[in-house]
mmCIF file of N, CA and C in Angstrom:
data_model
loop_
_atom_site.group_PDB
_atom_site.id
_atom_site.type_symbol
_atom_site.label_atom_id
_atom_site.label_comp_id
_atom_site.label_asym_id
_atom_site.label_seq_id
_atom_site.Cartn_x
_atom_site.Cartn_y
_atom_site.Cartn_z
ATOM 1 N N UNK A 1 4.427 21.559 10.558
ATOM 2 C CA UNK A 1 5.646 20.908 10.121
ATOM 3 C C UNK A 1 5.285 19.642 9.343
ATOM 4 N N UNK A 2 5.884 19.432 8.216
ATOM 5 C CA UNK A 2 5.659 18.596 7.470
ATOM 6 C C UNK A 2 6.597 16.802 7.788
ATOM 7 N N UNK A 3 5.187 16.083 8.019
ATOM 8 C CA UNK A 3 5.773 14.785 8.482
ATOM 9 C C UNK A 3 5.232 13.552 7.834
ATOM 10 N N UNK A 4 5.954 12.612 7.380
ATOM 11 C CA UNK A 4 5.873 11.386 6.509
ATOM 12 C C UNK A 4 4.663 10.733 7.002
ATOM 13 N N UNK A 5 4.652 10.928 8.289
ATOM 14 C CA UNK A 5 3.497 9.879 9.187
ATOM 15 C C UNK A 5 2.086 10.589 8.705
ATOM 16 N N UNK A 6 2.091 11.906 7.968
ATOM 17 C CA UNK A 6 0.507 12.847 8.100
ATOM 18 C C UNK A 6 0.670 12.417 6.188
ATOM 19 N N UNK A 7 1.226 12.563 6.148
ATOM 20 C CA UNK A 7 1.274 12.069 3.853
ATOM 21 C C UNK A 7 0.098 11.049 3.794
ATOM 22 N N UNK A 8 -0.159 10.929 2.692
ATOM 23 C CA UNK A 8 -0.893 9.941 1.906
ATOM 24 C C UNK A 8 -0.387 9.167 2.225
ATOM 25 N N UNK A 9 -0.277 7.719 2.141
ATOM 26 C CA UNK A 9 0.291 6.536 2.123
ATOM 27 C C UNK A 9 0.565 6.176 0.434
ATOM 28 N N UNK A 10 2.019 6.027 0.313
ATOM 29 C CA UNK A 10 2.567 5.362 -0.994
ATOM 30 C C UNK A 10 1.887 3.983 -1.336
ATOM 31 N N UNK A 11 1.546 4.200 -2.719
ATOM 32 C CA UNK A 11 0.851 2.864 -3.215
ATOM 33 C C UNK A 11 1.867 1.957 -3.612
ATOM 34 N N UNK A 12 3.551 1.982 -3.339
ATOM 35 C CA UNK A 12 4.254 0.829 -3.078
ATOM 36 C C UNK A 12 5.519 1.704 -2.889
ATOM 37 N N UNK A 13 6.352 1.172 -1.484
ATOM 38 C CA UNK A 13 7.293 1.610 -0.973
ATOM 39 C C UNK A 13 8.178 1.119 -2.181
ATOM 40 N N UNK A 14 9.442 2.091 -2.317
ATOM 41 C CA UNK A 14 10.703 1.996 -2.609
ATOM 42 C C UNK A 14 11.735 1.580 -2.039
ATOM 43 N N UNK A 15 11.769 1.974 -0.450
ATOM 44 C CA UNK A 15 12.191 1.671 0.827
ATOM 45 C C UNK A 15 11.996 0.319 0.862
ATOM 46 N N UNK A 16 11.174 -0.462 0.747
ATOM 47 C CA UNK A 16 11.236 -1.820 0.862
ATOM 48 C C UNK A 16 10.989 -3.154 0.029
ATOM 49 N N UNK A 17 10.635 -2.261 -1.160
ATOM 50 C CA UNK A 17 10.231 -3.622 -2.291
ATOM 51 C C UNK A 17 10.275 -2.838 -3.580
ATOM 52 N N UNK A 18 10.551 -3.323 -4.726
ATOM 53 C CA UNK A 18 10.505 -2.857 -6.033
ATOM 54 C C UNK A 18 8.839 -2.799 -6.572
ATOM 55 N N UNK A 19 8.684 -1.955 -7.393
ATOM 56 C CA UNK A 19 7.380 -1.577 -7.335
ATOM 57 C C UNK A 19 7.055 -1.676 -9.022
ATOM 58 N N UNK A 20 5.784 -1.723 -9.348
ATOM 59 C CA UNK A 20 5.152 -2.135 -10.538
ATOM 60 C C UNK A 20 3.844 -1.170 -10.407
ATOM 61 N N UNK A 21 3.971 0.021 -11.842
ATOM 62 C CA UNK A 21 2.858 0.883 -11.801
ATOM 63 C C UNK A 21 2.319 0.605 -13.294
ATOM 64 N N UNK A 22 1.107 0.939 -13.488
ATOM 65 C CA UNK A 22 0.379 0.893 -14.530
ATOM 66 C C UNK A 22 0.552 2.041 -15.670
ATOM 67 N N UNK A 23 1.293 2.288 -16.622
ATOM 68 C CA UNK A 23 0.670 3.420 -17.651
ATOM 69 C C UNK A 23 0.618 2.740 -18.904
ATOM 70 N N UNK A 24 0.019 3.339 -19.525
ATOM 71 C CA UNK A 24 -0.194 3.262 -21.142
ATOM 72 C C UNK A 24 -0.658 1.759 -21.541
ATOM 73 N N UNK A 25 -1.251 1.222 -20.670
ATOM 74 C CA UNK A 25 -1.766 -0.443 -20.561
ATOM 75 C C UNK A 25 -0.628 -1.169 -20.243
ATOM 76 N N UNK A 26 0.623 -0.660 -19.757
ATOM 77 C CA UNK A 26 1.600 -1.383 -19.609
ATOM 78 C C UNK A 26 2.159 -1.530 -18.364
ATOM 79 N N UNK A 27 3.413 -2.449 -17.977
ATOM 80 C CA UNK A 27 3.594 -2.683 -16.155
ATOM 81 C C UNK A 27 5.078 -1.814 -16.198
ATOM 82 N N UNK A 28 5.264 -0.431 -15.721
ATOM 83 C CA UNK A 28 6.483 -0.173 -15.547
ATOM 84 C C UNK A 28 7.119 -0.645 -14.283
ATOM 85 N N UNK A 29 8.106 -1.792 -14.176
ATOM 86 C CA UNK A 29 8.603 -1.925 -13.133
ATOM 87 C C UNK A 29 9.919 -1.280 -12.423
ATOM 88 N N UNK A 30 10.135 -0.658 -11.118
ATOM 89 C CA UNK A 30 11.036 -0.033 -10.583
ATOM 90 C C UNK A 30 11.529 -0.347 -9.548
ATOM 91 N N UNK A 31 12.749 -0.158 -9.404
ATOM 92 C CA UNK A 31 13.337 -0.353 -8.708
ATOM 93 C C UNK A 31 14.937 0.506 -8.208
ATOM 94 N N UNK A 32 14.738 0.523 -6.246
ATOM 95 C CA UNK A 32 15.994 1.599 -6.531
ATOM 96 C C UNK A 32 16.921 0.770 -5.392
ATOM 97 N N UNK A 33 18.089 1.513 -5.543
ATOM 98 C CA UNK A 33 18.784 0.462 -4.514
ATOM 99 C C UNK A 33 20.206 1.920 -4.417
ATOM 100 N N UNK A 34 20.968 1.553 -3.556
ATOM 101 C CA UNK A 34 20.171 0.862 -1.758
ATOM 102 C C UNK A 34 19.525 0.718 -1.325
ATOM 103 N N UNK A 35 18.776 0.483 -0.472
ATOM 104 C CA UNK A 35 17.600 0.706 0.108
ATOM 105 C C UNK A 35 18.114 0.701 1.181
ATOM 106 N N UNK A 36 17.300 1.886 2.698
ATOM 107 C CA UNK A 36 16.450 2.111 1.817
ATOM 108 C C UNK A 36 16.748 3.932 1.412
ATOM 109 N N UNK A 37 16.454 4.238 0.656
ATOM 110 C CA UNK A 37 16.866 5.593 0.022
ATOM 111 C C UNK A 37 17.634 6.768 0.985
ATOM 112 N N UNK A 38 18.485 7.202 0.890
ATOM 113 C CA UNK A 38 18.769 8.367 2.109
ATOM 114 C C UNK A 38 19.486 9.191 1.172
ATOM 115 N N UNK A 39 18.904 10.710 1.747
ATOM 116 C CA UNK A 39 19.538 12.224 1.249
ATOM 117 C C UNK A 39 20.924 11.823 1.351
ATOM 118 N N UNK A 40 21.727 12.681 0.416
ATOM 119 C CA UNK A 40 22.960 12.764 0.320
ATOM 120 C C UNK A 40 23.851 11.703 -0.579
ATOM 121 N N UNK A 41 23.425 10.546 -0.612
ATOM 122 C CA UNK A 41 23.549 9.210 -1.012
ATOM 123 C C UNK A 41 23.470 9.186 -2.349
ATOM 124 N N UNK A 42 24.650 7.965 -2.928
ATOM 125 C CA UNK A 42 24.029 8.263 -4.278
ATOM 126 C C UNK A 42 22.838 6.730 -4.573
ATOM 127 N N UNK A 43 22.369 7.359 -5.507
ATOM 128 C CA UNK A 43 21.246 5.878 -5.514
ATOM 129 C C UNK A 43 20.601 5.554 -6.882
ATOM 130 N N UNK A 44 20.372 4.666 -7.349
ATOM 131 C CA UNK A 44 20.043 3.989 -8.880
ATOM 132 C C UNK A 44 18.789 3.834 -8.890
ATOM 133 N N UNK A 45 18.343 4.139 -9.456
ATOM 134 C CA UNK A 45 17.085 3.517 -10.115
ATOM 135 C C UNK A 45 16.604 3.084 -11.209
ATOM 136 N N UNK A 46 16.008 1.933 -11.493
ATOM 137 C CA UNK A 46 15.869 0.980 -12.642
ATOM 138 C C UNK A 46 14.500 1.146 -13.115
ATOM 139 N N UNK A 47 14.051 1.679 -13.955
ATOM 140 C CA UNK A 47 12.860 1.151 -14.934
ATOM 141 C C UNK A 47 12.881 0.397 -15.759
ATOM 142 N N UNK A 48 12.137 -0.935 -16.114
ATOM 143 C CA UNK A 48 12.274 -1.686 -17.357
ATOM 144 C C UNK A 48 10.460 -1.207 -17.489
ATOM 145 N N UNK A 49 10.616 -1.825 -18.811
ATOM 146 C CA UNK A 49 9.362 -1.870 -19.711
ATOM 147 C C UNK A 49 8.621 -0.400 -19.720
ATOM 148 N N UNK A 50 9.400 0.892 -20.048
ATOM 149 C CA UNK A 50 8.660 2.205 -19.982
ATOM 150 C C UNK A 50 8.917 2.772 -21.822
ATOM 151 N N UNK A 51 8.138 3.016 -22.396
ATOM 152 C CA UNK A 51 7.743 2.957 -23.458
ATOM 153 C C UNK A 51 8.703 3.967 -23.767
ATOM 154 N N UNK A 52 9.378 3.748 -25.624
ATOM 155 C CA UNK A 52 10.358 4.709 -25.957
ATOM 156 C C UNK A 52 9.861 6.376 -26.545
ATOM 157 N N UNK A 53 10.319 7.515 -25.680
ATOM 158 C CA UNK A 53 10.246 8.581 -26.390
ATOM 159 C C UNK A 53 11.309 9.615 -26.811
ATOM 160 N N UNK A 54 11.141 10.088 -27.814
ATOM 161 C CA UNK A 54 12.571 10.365 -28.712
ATOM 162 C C UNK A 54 13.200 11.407 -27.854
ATOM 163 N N UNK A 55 12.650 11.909 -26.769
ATOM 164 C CA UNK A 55 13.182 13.282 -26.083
ATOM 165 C C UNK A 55 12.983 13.223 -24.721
ATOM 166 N N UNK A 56 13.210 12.266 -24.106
ATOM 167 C CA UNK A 56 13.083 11.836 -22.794
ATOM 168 C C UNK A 56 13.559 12.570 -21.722
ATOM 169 N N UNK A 57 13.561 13.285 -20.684
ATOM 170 C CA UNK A 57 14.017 13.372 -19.904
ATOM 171 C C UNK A 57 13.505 13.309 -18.706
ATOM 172 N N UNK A 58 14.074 13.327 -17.554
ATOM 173 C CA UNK A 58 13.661 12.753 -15.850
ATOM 174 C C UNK A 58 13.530 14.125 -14.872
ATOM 175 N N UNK A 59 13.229 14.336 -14.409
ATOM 176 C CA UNK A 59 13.067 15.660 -13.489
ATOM 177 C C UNK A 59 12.675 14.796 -12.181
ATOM 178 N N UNK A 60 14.005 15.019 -11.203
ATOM 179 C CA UNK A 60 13.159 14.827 -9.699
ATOM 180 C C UNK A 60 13.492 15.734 -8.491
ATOM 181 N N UNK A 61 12.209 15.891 -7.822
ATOM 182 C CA UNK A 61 11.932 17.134 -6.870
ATOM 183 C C UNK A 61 10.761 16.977 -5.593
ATOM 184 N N UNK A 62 11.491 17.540 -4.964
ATOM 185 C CA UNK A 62 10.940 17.204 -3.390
ATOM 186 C C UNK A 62 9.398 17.690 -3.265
ATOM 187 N N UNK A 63 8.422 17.106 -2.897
ATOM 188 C CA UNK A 63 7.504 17.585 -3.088
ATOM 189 C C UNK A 63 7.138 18.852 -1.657
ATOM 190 N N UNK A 64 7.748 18.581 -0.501
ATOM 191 C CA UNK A 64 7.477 19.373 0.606
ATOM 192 C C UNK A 64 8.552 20.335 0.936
ATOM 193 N N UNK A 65 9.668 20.348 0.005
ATOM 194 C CA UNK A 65 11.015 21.170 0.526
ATOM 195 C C UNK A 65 11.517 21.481 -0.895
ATOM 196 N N UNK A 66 11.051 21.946 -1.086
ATOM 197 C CA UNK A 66 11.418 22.327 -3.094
ATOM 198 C C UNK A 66 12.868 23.224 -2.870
ATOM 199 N N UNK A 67 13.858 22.250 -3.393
ATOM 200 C CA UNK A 67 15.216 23.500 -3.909
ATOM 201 C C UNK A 67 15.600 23.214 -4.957
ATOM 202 N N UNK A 68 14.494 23.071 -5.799
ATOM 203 C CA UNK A 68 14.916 22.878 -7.273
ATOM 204 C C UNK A 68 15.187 21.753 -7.773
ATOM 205 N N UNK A 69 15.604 21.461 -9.205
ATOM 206 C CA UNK A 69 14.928 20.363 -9.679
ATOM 207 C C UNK A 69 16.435 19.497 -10.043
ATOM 208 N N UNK A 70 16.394 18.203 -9.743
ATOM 209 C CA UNK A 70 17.173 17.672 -9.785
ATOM 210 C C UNK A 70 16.854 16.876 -11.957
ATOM 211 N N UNK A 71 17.819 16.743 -12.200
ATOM 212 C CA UNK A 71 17.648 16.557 -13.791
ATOM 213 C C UNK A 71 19.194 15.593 -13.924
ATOM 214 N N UNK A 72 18.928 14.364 -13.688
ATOM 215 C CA UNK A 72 19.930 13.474 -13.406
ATOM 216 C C UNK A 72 20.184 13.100 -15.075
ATOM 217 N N UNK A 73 21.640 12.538 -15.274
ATOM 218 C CA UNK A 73 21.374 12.108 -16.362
ATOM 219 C C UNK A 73 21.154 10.214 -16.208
ATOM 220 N N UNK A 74 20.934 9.404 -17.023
ATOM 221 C CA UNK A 74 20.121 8.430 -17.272
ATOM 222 C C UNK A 74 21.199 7.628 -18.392
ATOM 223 N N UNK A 75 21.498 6.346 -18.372
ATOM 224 C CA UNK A 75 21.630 5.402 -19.509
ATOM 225 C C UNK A 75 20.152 4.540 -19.520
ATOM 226 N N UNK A 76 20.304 4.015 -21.279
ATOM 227 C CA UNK A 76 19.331 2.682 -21.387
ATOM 228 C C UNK A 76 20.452 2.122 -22.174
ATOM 229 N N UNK A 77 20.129 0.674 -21.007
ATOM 230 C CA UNK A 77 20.978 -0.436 -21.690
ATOM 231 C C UNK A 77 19.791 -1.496 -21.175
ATOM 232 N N UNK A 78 19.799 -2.148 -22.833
ATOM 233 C CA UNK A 78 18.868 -3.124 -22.897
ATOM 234 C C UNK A 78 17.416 -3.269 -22.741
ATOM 235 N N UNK A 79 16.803 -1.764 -23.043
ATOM 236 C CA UNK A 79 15.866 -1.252 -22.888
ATOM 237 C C UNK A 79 15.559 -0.851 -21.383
ATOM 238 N N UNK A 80 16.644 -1.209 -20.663
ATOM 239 C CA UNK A 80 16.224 -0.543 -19.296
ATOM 240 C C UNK A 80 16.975 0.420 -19.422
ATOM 241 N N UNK A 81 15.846 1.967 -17.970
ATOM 242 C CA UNK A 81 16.619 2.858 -17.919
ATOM 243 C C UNK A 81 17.077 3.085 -16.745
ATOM 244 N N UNK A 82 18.311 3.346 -16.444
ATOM 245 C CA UNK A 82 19.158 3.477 -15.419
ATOM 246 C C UNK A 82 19.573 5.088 -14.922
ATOM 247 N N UNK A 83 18.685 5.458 -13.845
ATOM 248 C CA UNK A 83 19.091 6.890 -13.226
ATOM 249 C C UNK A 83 19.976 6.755 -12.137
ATOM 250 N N UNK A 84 21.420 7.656 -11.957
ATOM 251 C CA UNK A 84 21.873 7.600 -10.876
ATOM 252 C C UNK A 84 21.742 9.140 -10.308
ATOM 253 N N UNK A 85 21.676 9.620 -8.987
ATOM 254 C CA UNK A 85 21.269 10.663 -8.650
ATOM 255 C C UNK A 85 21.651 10.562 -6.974
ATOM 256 N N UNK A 86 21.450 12.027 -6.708
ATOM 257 C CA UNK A 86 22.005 12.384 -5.152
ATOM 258 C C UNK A 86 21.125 12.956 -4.627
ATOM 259 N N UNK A 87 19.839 12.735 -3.900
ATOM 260 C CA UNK A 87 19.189 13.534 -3.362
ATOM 261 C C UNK A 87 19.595 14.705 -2.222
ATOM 262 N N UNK A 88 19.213 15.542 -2.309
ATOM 263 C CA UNK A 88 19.300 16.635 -1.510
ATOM 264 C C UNK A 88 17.970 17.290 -0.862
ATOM 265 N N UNK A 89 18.109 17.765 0.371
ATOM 266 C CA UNK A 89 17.079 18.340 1.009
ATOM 267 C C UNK A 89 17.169 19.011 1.494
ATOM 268 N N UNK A 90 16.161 19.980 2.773
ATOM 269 C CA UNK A 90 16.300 20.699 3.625
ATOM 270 C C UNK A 90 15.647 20.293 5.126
ATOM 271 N N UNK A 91 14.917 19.496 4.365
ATOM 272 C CA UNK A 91 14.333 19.114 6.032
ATOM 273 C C UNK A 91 14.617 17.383 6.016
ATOM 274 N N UNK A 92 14.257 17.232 7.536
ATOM 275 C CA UNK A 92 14.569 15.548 7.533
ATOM 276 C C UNK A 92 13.746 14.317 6.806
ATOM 277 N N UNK A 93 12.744 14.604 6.709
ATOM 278 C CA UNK A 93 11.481 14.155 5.632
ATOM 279 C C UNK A 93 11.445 14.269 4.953
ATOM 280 N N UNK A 94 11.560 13.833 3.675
ATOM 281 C CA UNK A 94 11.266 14.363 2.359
ATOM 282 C C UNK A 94 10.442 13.185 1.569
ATOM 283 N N UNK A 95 8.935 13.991 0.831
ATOM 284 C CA UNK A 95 8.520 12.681 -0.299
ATOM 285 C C UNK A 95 9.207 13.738 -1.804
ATOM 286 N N UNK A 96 9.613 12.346 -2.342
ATOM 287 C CA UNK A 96 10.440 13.236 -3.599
ATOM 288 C C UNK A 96 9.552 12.253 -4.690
ATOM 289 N N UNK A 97 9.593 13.305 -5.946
ATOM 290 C CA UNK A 97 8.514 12.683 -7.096
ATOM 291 C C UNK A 97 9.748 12.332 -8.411
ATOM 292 N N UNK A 98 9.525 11.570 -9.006
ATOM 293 C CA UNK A 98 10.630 11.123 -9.971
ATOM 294 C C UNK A 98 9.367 11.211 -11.347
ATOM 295 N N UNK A 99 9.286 12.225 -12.177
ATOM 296 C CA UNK A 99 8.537 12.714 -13.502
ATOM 297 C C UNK A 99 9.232 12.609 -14.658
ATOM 298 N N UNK A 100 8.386 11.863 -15.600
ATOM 299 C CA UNK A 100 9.383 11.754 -17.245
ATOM 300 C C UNK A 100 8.370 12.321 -18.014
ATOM 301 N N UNK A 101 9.623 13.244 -18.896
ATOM 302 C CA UNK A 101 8.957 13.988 -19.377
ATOM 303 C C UNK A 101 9.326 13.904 -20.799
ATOM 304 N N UNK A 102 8.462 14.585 -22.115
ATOM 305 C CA UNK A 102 9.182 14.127 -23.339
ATOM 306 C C UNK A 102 9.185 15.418 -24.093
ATOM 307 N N UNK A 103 10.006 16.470 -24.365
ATOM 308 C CA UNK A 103 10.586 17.508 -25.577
ATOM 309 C C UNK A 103 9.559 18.196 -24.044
ATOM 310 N N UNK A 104 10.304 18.216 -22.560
ATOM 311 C CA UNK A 104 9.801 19.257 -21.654
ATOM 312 C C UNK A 104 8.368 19.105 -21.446
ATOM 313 N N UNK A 105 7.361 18.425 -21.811
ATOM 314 C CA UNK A 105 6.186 18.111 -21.502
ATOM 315 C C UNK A 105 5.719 16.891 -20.970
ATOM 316 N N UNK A 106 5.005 16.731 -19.526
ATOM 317 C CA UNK A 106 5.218 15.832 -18.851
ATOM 318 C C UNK A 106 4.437 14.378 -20.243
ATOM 319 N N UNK A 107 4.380 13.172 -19.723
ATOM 320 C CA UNK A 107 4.146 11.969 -20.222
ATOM 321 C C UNK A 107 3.022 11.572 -19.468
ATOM 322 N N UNK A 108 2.785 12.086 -18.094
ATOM 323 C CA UNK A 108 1.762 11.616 -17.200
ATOM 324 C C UNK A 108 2.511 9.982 -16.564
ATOM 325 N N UNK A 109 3.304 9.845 -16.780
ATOM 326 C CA UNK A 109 4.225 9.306 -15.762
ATOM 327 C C UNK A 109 5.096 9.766 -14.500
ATOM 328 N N UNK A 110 4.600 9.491 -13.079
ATOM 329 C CA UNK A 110 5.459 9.759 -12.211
ATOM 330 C C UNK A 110 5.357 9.027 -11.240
ATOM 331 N N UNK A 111 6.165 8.681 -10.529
ATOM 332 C CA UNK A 111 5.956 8.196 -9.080
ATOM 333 C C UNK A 111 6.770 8.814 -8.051
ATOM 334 N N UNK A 112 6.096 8.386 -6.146
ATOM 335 C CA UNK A 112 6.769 9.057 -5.392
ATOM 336 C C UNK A 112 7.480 7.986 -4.613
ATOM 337 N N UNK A 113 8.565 8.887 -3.723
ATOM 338 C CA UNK A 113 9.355 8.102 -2.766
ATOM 339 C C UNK A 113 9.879 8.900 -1.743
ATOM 340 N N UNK A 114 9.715 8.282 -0.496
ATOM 341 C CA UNK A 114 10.258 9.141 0.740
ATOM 342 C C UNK A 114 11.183 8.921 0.775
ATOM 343 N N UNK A 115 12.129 9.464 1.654
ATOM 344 C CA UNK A 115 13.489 9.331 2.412
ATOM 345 C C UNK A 115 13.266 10.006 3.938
ATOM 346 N N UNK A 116 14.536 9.373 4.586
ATOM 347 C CA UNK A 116 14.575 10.174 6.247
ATOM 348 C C UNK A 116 15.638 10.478 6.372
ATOM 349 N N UNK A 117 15.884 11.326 6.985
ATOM 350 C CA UNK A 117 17.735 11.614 7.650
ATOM 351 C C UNK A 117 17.688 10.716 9.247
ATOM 352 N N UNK A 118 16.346 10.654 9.783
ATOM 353 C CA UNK A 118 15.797 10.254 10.754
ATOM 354 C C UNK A 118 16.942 8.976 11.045
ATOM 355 N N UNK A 119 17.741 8.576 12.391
ATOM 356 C CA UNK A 119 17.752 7.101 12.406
ATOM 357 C C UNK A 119 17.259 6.094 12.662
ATOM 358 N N UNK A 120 16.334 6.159 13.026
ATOM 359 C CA UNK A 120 15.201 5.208 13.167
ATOM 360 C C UNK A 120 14.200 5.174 12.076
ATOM 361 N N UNK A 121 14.915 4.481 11.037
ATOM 362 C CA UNK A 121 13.704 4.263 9.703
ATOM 363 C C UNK A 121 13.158 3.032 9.630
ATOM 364 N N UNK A 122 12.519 3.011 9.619
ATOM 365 C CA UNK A 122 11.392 1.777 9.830
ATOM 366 C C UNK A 122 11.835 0.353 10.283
ATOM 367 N N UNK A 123 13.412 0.242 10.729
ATOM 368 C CA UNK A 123 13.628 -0.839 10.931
ATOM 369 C C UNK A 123 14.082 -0.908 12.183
ATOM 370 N N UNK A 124 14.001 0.065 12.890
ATOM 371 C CA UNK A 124 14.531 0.880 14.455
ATOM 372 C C UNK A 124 16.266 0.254 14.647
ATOM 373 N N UNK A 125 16.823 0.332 13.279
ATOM 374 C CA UNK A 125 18.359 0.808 13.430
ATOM 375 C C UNK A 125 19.005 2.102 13.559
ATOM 376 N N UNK A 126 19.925 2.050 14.210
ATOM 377 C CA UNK A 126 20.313 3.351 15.020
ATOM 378 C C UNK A 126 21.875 3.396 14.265
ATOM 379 N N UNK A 127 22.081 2.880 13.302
ATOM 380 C CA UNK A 127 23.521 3.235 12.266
ATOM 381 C C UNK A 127 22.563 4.489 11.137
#
């Protein structure tokens, strides 16, 4: 059975801090909110500083419970890009990968993020 505690460890939670990854010599910074992320929910996520491509699109998908690919649509205002989206799952765990891709071919940009249905997520609240 697939469990968050046996995963890799994320090289920066979403769940608790906005995160800053490296591509193309540049700092894409992200950020999602609410926090911290839960299935069903709707939830935003912010990229600034991710380089412009004429055919952009976002693909996100569960990496341990695959039901297909979520393909949110996206504004940029002010060079930031703004995804709103509803995750969905099947099991209570999920690490989900958020991939941009350009004319359907990935960019080699992606990052991951868990969620729990669990109530006890890392802050041992029981709402």
């Amino acid at each position: 059975m697939f469990s968050l505690n046996t995963c890799q460890p994320l090289t920066c939670d979403l769940n608790l801090q906005d995160c800053v990854f490296s591509f193309n010599k540049k700092n894409i910074e992200v950020s999602a909110y609410p926090k911290p992320i839960k299935i069903f929910n709707k939830t935003t996520i912010k990229i600034k500083n991710f380089p412009h491509y004429s055919n952009l699109k976002i693909k996100i998908y569960s990496l341990n419970s695959y039901i297909g690919d979520i393909i949110p649509k996206f504004n940029i205002v002010n060079g930031d890009i703004l995804i709103n989206f509803i995750g969905r799952s099947i099991t209570d765990d999920s690490r989900f990968r958020v991939e941009f891709l350009n004319n359907n071919a990935p960019t080699g940009f992606f990052f991951d993020f868990d969620v729990t249905m669990q109530k006890n997520f890392q802050t041992g609240n029981t709402h």
